[in-house]
XYZ file of C-alpha atoms in Angstrom:
394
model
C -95.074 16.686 162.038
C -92.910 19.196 159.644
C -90.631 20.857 161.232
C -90.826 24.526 160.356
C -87.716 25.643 158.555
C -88.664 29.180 159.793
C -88.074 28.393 163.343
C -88.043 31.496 166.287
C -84.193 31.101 166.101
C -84.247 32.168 162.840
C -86.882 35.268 163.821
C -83.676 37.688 163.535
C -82.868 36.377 160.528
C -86.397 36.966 159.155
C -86.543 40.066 160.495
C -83.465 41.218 158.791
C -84.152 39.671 155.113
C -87.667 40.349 155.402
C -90.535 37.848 154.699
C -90.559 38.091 151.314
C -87.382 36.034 151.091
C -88.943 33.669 153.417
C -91.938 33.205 151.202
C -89.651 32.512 148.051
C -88.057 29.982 150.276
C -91.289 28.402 151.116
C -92.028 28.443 147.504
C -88.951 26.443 146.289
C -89.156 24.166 149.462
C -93.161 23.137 147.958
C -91.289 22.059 144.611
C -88.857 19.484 146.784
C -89.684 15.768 148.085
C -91.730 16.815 151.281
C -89.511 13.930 153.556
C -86.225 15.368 151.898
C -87.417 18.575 153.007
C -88.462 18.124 156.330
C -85.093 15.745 157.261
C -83.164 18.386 156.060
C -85.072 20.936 158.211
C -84.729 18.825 161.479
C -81.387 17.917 160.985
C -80.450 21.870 160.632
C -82.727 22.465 163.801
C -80.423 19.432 165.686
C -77.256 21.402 164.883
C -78.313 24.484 166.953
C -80.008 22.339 169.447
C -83.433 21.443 170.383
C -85.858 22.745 173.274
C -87.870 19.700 175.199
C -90.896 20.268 173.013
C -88.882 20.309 169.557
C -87.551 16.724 171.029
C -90.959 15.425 171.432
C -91.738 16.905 167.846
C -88.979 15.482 166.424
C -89.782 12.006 168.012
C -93.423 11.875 166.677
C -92.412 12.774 163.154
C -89.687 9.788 163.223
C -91.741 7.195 164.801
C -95.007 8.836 161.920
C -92.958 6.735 159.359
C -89.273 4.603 158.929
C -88.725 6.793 155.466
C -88.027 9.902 158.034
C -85.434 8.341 160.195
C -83.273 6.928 157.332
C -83.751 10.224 155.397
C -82.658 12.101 158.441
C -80.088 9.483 159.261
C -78.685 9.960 154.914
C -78.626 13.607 155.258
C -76.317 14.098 158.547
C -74.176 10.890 156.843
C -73.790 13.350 154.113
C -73.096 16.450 155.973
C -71.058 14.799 158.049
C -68.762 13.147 155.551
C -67.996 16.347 153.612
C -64.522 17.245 154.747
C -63.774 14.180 152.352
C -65.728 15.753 149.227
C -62.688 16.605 146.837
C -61.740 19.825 145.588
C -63.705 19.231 142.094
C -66.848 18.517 143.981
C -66.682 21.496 145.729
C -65.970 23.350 142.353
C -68.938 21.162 141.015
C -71.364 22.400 143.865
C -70.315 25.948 143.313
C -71.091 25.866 139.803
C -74.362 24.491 140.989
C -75.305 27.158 143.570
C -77.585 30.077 142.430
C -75.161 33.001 142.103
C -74.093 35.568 144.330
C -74.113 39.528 144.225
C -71.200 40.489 142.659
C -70.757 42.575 145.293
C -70.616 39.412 147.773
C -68.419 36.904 146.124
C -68.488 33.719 147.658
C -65.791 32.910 150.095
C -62.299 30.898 149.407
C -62.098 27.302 150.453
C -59.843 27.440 153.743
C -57.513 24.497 154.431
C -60.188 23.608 157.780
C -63.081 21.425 156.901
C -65.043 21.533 153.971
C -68.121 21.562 156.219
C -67.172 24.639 157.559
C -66.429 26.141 154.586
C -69.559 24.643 152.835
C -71.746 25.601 155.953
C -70.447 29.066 155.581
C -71.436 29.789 152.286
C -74.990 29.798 153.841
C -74.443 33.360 154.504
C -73.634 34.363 150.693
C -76.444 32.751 148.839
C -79.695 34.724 147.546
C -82.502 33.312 146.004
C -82.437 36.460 144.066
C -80.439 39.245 143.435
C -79.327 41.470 146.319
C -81.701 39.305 148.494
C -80.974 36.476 151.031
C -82.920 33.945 153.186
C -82.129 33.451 156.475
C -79.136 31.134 157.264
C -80.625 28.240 158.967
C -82.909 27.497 156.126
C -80.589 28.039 152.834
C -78.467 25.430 154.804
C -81.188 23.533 154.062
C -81.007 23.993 150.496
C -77.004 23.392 150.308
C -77.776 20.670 152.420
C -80.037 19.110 149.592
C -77.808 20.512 146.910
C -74.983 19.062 148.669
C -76.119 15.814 149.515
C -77.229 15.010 145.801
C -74.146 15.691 144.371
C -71.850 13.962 146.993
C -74.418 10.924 146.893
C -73.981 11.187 143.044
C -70.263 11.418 143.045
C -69.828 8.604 145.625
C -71.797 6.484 142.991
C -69.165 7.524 139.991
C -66.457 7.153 142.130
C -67.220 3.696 142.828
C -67.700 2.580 139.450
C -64.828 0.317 137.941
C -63.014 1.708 134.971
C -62.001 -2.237 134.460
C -62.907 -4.840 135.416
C -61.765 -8.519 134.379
C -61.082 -12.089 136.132
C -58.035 -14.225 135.041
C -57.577 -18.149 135.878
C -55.396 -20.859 135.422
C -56.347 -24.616 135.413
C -53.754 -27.194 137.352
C -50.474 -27.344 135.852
C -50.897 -24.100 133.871
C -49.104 -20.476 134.126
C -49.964 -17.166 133.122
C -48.651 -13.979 132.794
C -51.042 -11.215 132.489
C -50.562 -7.376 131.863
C -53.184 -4.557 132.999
C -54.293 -1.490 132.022
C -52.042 0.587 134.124
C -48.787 -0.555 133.075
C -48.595 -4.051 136.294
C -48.378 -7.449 135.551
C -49.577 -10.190 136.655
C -47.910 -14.158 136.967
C -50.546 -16.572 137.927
C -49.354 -20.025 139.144
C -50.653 -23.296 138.623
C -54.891 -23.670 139.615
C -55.125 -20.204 140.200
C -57.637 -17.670 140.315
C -57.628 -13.518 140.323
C -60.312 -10.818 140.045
C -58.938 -7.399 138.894
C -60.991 -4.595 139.686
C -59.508 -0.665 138.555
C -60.814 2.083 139.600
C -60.406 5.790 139.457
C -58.043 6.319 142.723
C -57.490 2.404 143.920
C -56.155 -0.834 142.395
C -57.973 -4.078 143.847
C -56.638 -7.665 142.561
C -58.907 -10.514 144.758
C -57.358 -13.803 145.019
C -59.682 -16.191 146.246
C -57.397 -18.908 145.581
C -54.093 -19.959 144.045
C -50.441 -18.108 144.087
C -49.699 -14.928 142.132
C -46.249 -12.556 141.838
C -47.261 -8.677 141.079
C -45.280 -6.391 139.259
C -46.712 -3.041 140.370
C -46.368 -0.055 138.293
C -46.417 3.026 140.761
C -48.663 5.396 141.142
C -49.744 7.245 144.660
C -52.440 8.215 143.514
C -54.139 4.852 143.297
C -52.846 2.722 145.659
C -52.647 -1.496 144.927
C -54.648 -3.714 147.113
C -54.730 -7.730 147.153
C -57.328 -9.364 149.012
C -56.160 -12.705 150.184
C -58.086 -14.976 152.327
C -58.351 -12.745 155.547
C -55.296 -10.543 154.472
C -54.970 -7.163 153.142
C -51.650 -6.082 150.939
C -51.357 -2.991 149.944
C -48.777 -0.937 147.981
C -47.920 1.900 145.571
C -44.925 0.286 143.558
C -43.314 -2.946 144.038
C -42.591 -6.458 142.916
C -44.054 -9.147 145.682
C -45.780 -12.647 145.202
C -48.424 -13.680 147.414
C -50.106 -17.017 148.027
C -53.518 -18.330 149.307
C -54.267 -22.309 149.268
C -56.392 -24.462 150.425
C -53.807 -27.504 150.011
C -50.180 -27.874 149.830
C -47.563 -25.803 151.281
C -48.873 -23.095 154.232
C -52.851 -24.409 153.211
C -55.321 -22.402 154.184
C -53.065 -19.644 155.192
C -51.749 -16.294 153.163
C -47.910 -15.907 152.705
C -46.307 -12.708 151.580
C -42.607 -12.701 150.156
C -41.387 -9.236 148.545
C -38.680 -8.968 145.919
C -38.795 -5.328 145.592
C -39.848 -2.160 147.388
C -42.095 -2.240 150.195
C -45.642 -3.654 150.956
C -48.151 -3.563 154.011
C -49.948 -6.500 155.181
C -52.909 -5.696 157.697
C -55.986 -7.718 158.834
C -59.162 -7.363 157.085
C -62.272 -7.574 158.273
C -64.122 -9.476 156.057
C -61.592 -10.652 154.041
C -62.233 -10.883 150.148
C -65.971 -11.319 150.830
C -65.586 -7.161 151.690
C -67.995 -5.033 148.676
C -65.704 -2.023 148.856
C -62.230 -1.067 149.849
C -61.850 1.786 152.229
C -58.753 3.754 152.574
C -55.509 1.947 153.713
C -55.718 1.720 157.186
C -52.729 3.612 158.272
C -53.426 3.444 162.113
C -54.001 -0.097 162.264
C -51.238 -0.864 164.984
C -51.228 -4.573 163.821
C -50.170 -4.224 160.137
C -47.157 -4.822 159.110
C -44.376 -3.441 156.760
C -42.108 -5.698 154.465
C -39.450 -4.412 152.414
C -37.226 -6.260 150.578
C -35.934 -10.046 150.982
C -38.662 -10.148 153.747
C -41.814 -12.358 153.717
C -44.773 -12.717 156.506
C -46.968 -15.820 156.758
C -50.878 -15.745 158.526
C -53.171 -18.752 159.306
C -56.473 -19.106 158.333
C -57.881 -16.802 160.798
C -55.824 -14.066 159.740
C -53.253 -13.849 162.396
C -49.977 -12.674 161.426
C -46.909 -14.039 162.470
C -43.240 -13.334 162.545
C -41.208 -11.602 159.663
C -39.189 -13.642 157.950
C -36.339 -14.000 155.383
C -37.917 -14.543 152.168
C -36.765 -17.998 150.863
C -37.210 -16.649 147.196
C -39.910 -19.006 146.658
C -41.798 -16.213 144.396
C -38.894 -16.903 141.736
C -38.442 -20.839 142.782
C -41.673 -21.487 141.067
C -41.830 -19.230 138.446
C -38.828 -21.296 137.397
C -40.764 -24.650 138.309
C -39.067 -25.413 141.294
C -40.642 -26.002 144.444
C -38.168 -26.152 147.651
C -39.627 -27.947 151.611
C -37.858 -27.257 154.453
C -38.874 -29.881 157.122
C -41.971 -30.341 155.506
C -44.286 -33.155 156.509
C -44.732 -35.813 153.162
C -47.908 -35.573 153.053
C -47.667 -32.046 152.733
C -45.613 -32.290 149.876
C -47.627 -35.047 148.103
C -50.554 -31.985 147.901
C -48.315 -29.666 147.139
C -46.749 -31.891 143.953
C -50.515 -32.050 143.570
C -51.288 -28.867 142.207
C -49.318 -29.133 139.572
C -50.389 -32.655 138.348
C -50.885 -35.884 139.351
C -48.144 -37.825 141.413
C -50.055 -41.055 140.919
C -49.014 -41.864 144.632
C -50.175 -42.440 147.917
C -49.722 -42.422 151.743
C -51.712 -44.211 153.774
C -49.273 -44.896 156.818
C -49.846 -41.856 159.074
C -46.488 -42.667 160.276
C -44.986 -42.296 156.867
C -47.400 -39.267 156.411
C -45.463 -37.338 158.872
C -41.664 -37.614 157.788
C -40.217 -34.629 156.971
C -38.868 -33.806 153.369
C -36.291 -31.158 152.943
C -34.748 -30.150 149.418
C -35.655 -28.250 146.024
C -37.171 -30.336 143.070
C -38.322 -29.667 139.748
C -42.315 -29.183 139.441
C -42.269 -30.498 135.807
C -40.415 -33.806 136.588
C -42.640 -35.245 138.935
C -41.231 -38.901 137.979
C -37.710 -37.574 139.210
C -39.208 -36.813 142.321
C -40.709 -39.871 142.540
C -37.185 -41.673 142.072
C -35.495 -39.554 144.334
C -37.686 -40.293 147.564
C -36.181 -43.462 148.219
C -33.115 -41.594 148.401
C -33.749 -39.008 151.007
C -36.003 -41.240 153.375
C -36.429 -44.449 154.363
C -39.439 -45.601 152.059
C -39.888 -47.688 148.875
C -42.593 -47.607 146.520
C -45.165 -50.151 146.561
C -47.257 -51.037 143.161
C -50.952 -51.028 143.895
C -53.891 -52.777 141.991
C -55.509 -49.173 140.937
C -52.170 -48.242 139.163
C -50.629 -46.250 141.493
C -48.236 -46.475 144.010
C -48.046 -46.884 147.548
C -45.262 -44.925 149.887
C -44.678 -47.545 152.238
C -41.328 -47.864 155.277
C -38.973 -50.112 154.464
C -39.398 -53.095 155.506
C -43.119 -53.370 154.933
C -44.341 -55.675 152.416
């Protein structure tokens, strides 16, 4: 069933305007998608309210075919969302609206919702000169008018104005400037996606360790996607890493050299299609400035804030530094950079801590110093490597 867009709460309307506007409005309402038409009609209807029998109408025209619920359901998405429409959308939809008596210029955008404001130009617009259609259904109209545009700029807005992933195989390191001025140091076996658009910065780093130079602009706020970690800043120098081996694997660790940076949950981590607006009320994010770092597990939990140990700059200047690290650990770590041709297979050796800073390109002095800070040798195997064994053990 259509709903009638000249309904008997509109009768006073009529009366005033006179049914010739009506018919003109019937006219330009036979030249529209019938569905559009009729959501749009129903959806007005629900804003003033509806009687017991418009209920029941409205439920047989839903359940008549899925196209009118989700038409229905896009229209009041639209009108509902359009105290976020931006000021040159509403200049846009202006520009689109059949024009006013000079006499009756259309209203000023007040600083209240642009609903309101939009809703209320329902009273200035004529389908003719010096002649206007009842209210309830030129909301219909704006409401289609509306909705198009706002769809259409939602589309735009979305669209990257670059777009661009960057990689680095194992033992390699990159720097990498973008369009808008930041930069970019990939690590060793790392990977980022770089997405700019027209009011946000997204870098996605499914993997690896990066430091970001980030030139300022709050306008367009800078987001990387970590594992299940959001940062996000305007300006700032920070380095953030996401492993699945080595040092804090699996997790996301933030350190921040310069300015300040906010690190929040995600949802969906870096599998997320679109980046909403940083969520400022999100009671569980937290603010680093700088010399502070914050480390999360896999899950996403975040946990204390800590000192940053510098390790952004440590291995941008090939050093790597463990504090009470387990061996193992650092044997992946050393890893990532290239291969340490050795070996644990003691889980008792596995789990002695290293502590100290060594040089990521001189893997053989690590290799020599070992002996030296624990109480292991180096045992010769028969597939050319060798074999971190106690002392003692043949």
């Amino acid at each position: 069933m259509q709903p009638s867009f000249h309904s008997a709460k509109s009768s006073e309307s009529s009366a005033q305007f006179g049914d010739a506007d009506a018919l003109d409005f019937q006219q330009f309402i036979a030249g529209q998608d019938p569905v559009e038409a009729a959501a749009a009609g129903w959806m007005i209807r629900r804003q003033d309210g509806l009687s017991a029998q418009e209920e029941a109408e409205l439920e047989e025209w839903l359940a008549a075919d899925p196209q009118h619920g989700a038409e229905l359901e896009k229209l009041e998405d639209v009108w509902g969302r359009m105290d976020a429409l931006p000021q040159d959308g509403v200049d846009a939809l202006k520009a689109a609206l059949p024009k006013a008596d000079a006499s009756q210029p259309l209203p000023t955008p007040s600083p209240g919702p642009r609903r309101t404001w939009l809703g209320g130009l329902t009273q200035w617009l004529p389908l003719r000169p010096a002649q206007f259609v009842p209210r309830l259904a030129m909301l219909g109209v704006v409401t289609m008018v509306v909705g198009g545009g706002w769809l259409g700029w939602q589309t735009w807005q979305q669209q990257p104005v670059f777009t661009q992933s960057f990689a680095t195989v194992r033992g390699q390191q990159k720097e990498i400037t973008l369009p808008d001025g930041s930069t970019l140091f990939l690590d060793t076996a790392t990977q980022a996606d770089v997405t700019l658009y027209r009011h946000r910065r997204e870098v996605r780093l499914p993997e690896g360790q990066a430091q970001f130079a980030v030139q300022s602009d709050p306008e367009k706020p800078f987001h990387v996607l970590a594992g299940t970690v959001r940062v996000t800043v305007v300006g700032t120098r920070f380095s953030v890493r996401h492993t699945r081996t080595g040092l804090d694997q699996g997790g996301v660790s933030v350190n921040v050299t310069e300015g300040r940076v906010r690190v929040a949950q995600t949802d969906g981590g870096t599998d997320d299609k679109e980046i909403q607006a940083t969520p400022t009320d999100d009671a569980s994010a937290v603010l680093l400035t700088a010399g502070q770092a914050i480390a999360a597990d896999s899950e996403g939990h975040l946990g204390a804030i800590t000192p940053s140990p510098g390790a952004e700059a440590s291995w941008r200047e090939g050093r790597v530094s463990f504090n009470d690290v387990p061996l193992a650990q650092v044997l992946t770590e050393f890893e990532r950079y290239g291969p340490t041709r050795m070996v644990v297979r003691d889980p008792q050796v596995a789990r002695l801590r290293v502590h100290g800073s060594f040089d990521l390109r001189r893997l053989d002095a690590f290799a020599l110093a070992l002996p030296q800070v624990l109480a292991v040798r180096l045992k010769p195997t028969d597939t050319g490597q060798m074999e971190i064994v106690r002392v003692g053990n043949r």
